[in-house]
PDB file of C-alpha atoms in Angstrom:
ATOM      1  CA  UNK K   1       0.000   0.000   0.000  1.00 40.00           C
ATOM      2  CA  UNK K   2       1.211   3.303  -1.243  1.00 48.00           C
ATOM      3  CA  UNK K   3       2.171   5.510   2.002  1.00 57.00           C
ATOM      4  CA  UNK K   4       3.301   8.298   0.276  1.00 59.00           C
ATOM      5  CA  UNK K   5       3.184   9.501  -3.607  1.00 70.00           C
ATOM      6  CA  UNK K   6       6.082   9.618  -5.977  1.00 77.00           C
ATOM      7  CA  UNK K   7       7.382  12.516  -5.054  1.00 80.00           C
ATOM      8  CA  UNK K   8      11.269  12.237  -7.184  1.00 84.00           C
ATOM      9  CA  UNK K   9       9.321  10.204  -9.783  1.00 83.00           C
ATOM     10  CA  UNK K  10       6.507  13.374 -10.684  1.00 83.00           C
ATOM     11  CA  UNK K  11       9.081  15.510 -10.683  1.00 87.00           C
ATOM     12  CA  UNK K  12      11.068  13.791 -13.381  1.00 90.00           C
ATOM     13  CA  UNK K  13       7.708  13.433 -15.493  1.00 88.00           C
ATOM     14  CA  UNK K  14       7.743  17.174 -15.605  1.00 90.00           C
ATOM     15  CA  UNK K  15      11.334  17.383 -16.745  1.00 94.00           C
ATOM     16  CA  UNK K  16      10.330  15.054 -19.609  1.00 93.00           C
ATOM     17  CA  UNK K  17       7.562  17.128 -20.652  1.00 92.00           C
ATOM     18  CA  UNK K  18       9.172  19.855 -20.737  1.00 94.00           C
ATOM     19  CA  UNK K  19      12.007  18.963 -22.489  1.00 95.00           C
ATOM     20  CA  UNK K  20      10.082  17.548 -24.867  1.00 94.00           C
ATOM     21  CA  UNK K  21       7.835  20.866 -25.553  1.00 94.00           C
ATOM     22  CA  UNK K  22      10.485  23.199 -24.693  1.00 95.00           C
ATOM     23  CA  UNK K  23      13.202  22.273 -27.740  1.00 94.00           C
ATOM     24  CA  UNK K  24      16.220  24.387 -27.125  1.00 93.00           C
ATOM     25  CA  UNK K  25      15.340  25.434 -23.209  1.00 96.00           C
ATOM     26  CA  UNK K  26      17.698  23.962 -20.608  1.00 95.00           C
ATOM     27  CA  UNK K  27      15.199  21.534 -18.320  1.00 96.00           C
ATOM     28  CA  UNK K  28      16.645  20.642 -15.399  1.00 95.00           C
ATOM     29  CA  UNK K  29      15.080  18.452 -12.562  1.00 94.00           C
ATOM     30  CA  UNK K  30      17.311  20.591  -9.916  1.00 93.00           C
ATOM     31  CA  UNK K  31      18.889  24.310 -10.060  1.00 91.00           C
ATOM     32  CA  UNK K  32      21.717  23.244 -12.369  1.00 89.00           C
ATOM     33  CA  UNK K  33      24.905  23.648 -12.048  1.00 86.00           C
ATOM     34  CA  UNK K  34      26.325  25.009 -15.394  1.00 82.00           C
ATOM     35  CA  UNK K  35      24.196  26.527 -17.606  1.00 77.00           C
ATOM     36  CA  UNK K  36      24.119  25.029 -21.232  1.00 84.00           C
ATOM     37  CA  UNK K  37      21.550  27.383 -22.815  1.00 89.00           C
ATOM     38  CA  UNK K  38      20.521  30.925 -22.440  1.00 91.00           C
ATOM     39  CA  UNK K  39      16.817  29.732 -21.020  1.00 93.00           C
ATOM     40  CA  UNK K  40      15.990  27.826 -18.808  1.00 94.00           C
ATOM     41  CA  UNK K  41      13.650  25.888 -16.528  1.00 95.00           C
ATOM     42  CA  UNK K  42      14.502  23.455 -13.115  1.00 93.00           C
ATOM     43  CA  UNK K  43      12.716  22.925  -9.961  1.00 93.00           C
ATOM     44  CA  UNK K  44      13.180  23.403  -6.243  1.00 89.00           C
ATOM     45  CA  UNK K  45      12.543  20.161  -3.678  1.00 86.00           C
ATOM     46  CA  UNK K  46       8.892  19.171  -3.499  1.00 84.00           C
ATOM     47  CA  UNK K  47       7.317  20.684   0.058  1.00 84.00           C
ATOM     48  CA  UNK K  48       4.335  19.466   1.441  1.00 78.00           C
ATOM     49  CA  UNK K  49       2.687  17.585   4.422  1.00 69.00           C
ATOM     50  CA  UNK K  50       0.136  14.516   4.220  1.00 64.00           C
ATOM     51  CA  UNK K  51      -3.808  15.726   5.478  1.00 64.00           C
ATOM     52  CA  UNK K  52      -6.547  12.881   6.342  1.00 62.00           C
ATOM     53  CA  UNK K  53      -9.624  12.764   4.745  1.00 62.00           C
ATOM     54  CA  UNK K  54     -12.637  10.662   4.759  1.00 60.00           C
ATOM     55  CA  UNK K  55     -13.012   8.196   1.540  1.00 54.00           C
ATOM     56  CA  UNK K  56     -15.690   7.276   2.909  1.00 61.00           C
ATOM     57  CA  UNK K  57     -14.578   3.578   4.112  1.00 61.00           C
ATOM     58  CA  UNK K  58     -13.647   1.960   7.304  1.00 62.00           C
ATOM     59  CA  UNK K  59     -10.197   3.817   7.064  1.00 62.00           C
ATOM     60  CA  UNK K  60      -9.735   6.975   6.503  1.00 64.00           C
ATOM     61  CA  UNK K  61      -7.420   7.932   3.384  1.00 70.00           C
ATOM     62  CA  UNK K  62      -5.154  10.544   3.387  1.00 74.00           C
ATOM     63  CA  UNK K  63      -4.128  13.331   0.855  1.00 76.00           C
ATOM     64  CA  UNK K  64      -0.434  13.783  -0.083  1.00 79.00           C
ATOM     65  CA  UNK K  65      -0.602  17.243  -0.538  1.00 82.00           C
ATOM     66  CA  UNK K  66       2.822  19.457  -1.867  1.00 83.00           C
ATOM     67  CA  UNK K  67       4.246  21.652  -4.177  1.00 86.00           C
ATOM     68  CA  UNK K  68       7.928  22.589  -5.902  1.00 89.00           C
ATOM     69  CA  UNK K  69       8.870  25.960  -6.714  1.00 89.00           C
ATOM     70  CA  UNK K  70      10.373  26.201 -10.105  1.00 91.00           C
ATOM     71  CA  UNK K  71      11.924  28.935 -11.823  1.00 91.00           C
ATOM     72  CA  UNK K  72      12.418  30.447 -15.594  1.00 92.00           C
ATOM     73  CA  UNK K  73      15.118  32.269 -16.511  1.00 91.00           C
ATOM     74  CA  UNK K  74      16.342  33.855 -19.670  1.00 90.00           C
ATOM     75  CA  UNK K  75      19.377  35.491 -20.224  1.00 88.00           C
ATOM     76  CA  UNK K  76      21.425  37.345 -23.074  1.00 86.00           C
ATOM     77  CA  UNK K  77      19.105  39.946 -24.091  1.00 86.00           C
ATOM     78  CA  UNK K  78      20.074  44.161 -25.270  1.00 83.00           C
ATOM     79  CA  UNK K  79      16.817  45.509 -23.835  1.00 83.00           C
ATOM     80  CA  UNK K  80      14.265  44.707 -20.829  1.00 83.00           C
ATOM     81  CA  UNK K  81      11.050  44.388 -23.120  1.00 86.00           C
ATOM     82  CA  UNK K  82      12.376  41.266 -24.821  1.00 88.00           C
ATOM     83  CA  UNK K  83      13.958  39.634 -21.547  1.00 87.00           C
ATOM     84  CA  UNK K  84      10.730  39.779 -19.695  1.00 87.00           C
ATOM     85  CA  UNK K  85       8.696  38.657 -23.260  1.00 90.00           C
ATOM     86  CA  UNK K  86      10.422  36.049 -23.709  1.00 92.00           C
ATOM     87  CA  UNK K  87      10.287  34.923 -20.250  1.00 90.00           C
ATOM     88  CA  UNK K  88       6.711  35.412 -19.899  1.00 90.00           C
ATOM     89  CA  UNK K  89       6.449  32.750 -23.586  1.00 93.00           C
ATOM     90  CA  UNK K  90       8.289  30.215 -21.629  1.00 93.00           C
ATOM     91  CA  UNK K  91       5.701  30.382 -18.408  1.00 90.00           C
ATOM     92  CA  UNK K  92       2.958  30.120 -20.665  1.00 90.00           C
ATOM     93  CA  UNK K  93       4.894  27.192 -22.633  1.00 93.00           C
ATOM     94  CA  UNK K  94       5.061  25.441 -19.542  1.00 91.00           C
ATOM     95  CA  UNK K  95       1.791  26.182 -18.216  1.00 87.00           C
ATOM     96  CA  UNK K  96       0.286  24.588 -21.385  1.00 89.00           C
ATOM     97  CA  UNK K  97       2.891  21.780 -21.821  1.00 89.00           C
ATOM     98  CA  UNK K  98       2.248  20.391 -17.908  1.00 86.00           C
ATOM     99  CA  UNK K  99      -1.819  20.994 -18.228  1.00 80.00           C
ATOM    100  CA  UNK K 100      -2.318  19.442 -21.399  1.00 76.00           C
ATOM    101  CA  UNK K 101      -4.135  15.881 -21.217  1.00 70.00           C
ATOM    102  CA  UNK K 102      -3.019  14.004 -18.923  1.00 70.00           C
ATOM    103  CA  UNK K 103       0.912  14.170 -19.820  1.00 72.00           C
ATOM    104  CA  UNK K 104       1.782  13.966 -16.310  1.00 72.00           C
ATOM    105  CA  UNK K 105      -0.323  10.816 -15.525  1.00 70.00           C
ATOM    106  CA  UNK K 106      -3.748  10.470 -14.020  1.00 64.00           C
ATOM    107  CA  UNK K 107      -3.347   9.651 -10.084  1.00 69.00           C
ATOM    108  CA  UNK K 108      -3.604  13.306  -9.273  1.00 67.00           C
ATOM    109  CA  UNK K 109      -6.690  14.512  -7.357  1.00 67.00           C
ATOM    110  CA  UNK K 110      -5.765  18.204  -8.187  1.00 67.00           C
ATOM    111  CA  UNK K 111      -2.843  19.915 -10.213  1.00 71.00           C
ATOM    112  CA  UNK K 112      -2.398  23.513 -10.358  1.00 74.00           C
ATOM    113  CA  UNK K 113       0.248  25.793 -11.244  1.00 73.00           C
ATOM    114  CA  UNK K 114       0.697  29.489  -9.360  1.00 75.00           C
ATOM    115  CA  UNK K 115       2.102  31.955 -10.863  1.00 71.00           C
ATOM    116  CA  UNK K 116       5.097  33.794  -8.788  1.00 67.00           C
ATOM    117  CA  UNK K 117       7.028  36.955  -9.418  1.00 64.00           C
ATOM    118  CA  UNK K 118       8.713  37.988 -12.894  1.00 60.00           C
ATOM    119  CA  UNK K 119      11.629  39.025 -11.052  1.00 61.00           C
ATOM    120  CA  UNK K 120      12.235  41.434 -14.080  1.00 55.00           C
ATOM    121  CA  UNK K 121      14.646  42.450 -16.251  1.00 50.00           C
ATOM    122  CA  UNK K 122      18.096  42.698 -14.606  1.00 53.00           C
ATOM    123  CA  UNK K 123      21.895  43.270 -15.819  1.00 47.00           C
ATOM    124  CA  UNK K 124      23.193  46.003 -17.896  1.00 45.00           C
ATOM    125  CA  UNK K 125      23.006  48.679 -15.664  1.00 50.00           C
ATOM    126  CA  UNK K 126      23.998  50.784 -17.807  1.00 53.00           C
ATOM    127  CA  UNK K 127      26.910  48.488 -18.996  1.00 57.00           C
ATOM    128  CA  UNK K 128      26.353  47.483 -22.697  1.00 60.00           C
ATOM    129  CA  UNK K 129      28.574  44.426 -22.509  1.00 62.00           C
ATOM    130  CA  UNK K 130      26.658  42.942 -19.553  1.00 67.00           C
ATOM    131  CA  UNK K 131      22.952  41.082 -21.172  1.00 73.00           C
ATOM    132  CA  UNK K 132      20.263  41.525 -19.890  1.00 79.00           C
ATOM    133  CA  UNK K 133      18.000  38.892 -18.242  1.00 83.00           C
ATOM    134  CA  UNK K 134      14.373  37.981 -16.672  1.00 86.00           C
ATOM    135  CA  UNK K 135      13.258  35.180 -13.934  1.00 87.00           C
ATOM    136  CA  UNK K 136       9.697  34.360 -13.474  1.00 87.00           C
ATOM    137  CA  UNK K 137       9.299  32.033 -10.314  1.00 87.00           C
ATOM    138  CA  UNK K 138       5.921  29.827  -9.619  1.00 87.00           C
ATOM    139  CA  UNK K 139       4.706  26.831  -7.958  1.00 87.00           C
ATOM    140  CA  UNK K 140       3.299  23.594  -9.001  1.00 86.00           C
ATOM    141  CA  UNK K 141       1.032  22.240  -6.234  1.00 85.00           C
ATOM    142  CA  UNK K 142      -0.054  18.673  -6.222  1.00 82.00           C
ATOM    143  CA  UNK K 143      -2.311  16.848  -4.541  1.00 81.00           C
ATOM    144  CA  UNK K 144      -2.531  12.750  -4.497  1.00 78.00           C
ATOM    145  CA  UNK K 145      -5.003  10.654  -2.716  1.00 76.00           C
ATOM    146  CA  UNK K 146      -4.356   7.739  -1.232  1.00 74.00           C
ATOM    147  CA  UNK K 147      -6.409   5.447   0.147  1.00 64.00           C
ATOM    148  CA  UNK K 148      -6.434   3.602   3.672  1.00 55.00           C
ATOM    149  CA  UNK K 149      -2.694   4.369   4.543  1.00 46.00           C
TER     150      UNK K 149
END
């Protein structure tokens, strides 16, 4: 009997969709390490606590109930108004790519995604040889039932 969901496993479903509807867009499943690409997408450690509910049987089930911050970043633009564009593309990319059928598997009770802060443009500073760049943060909040445990 399943005591807790899949936490690592989820997580790596959404690297593999997004990778696969991101083409060009660094995925990673953690904040990586070197940066291969000028955008990018990775997630923070899942967070979350387990609440009972009533299935309506002799045991009551519980609800696995967490979320993962993730984070998109873009970097190596001339001007603010493309930076923050372009990162604003890739949150609605991902929105649609994680929310579309049931690409991340059908155990879930409730998905949703959050929308954070676009950090906003940053860099320059008036220096023309630094880019400029844009972060738009949000959470993924999932919620798993499971029965009897």
């Amino acid at each position: 009997m399943t005591t807790y969901s899949d936490r690592p496993a989820v997580r790596a479903r959404m690297v593999e969709v997004l990778a696969d509807a991101l083409p060009g867009v660094q995925v990673s499943y953690a904040y990586p390490q070197a940066a291969t690409k000028n955008e990018a997408v990775w997630f923070g450690p899942p967070d979350g606590r387990m609440e009972t509910v009533d299935f309506g049987g002799p045991r009551p089930g519980r609800d696995d109930r967490w979320t993962i911050q993730a984070v998109v970043a873009c970097t190596g633009f001339t001007d603010e108004q493309s930076a923050d564009a372009r990162c604003q593309e890739i949150l609605t990319a991902v929105t649609e790519a994680l929310f579309a059928g049931d690409r991340l598997g059908t155990d879930w009770k409730h998905v949703a995604l959050y929308p954070g802060e676009l950090d906003g443009p940053s860099g320059g500073r008036g220096n023309p040889h630094e880019p400029v760049f844009s972060v738009a943060e949000f959470t993924i909040e999932i919620v798993v039932p499971l029965r009897g445990a």
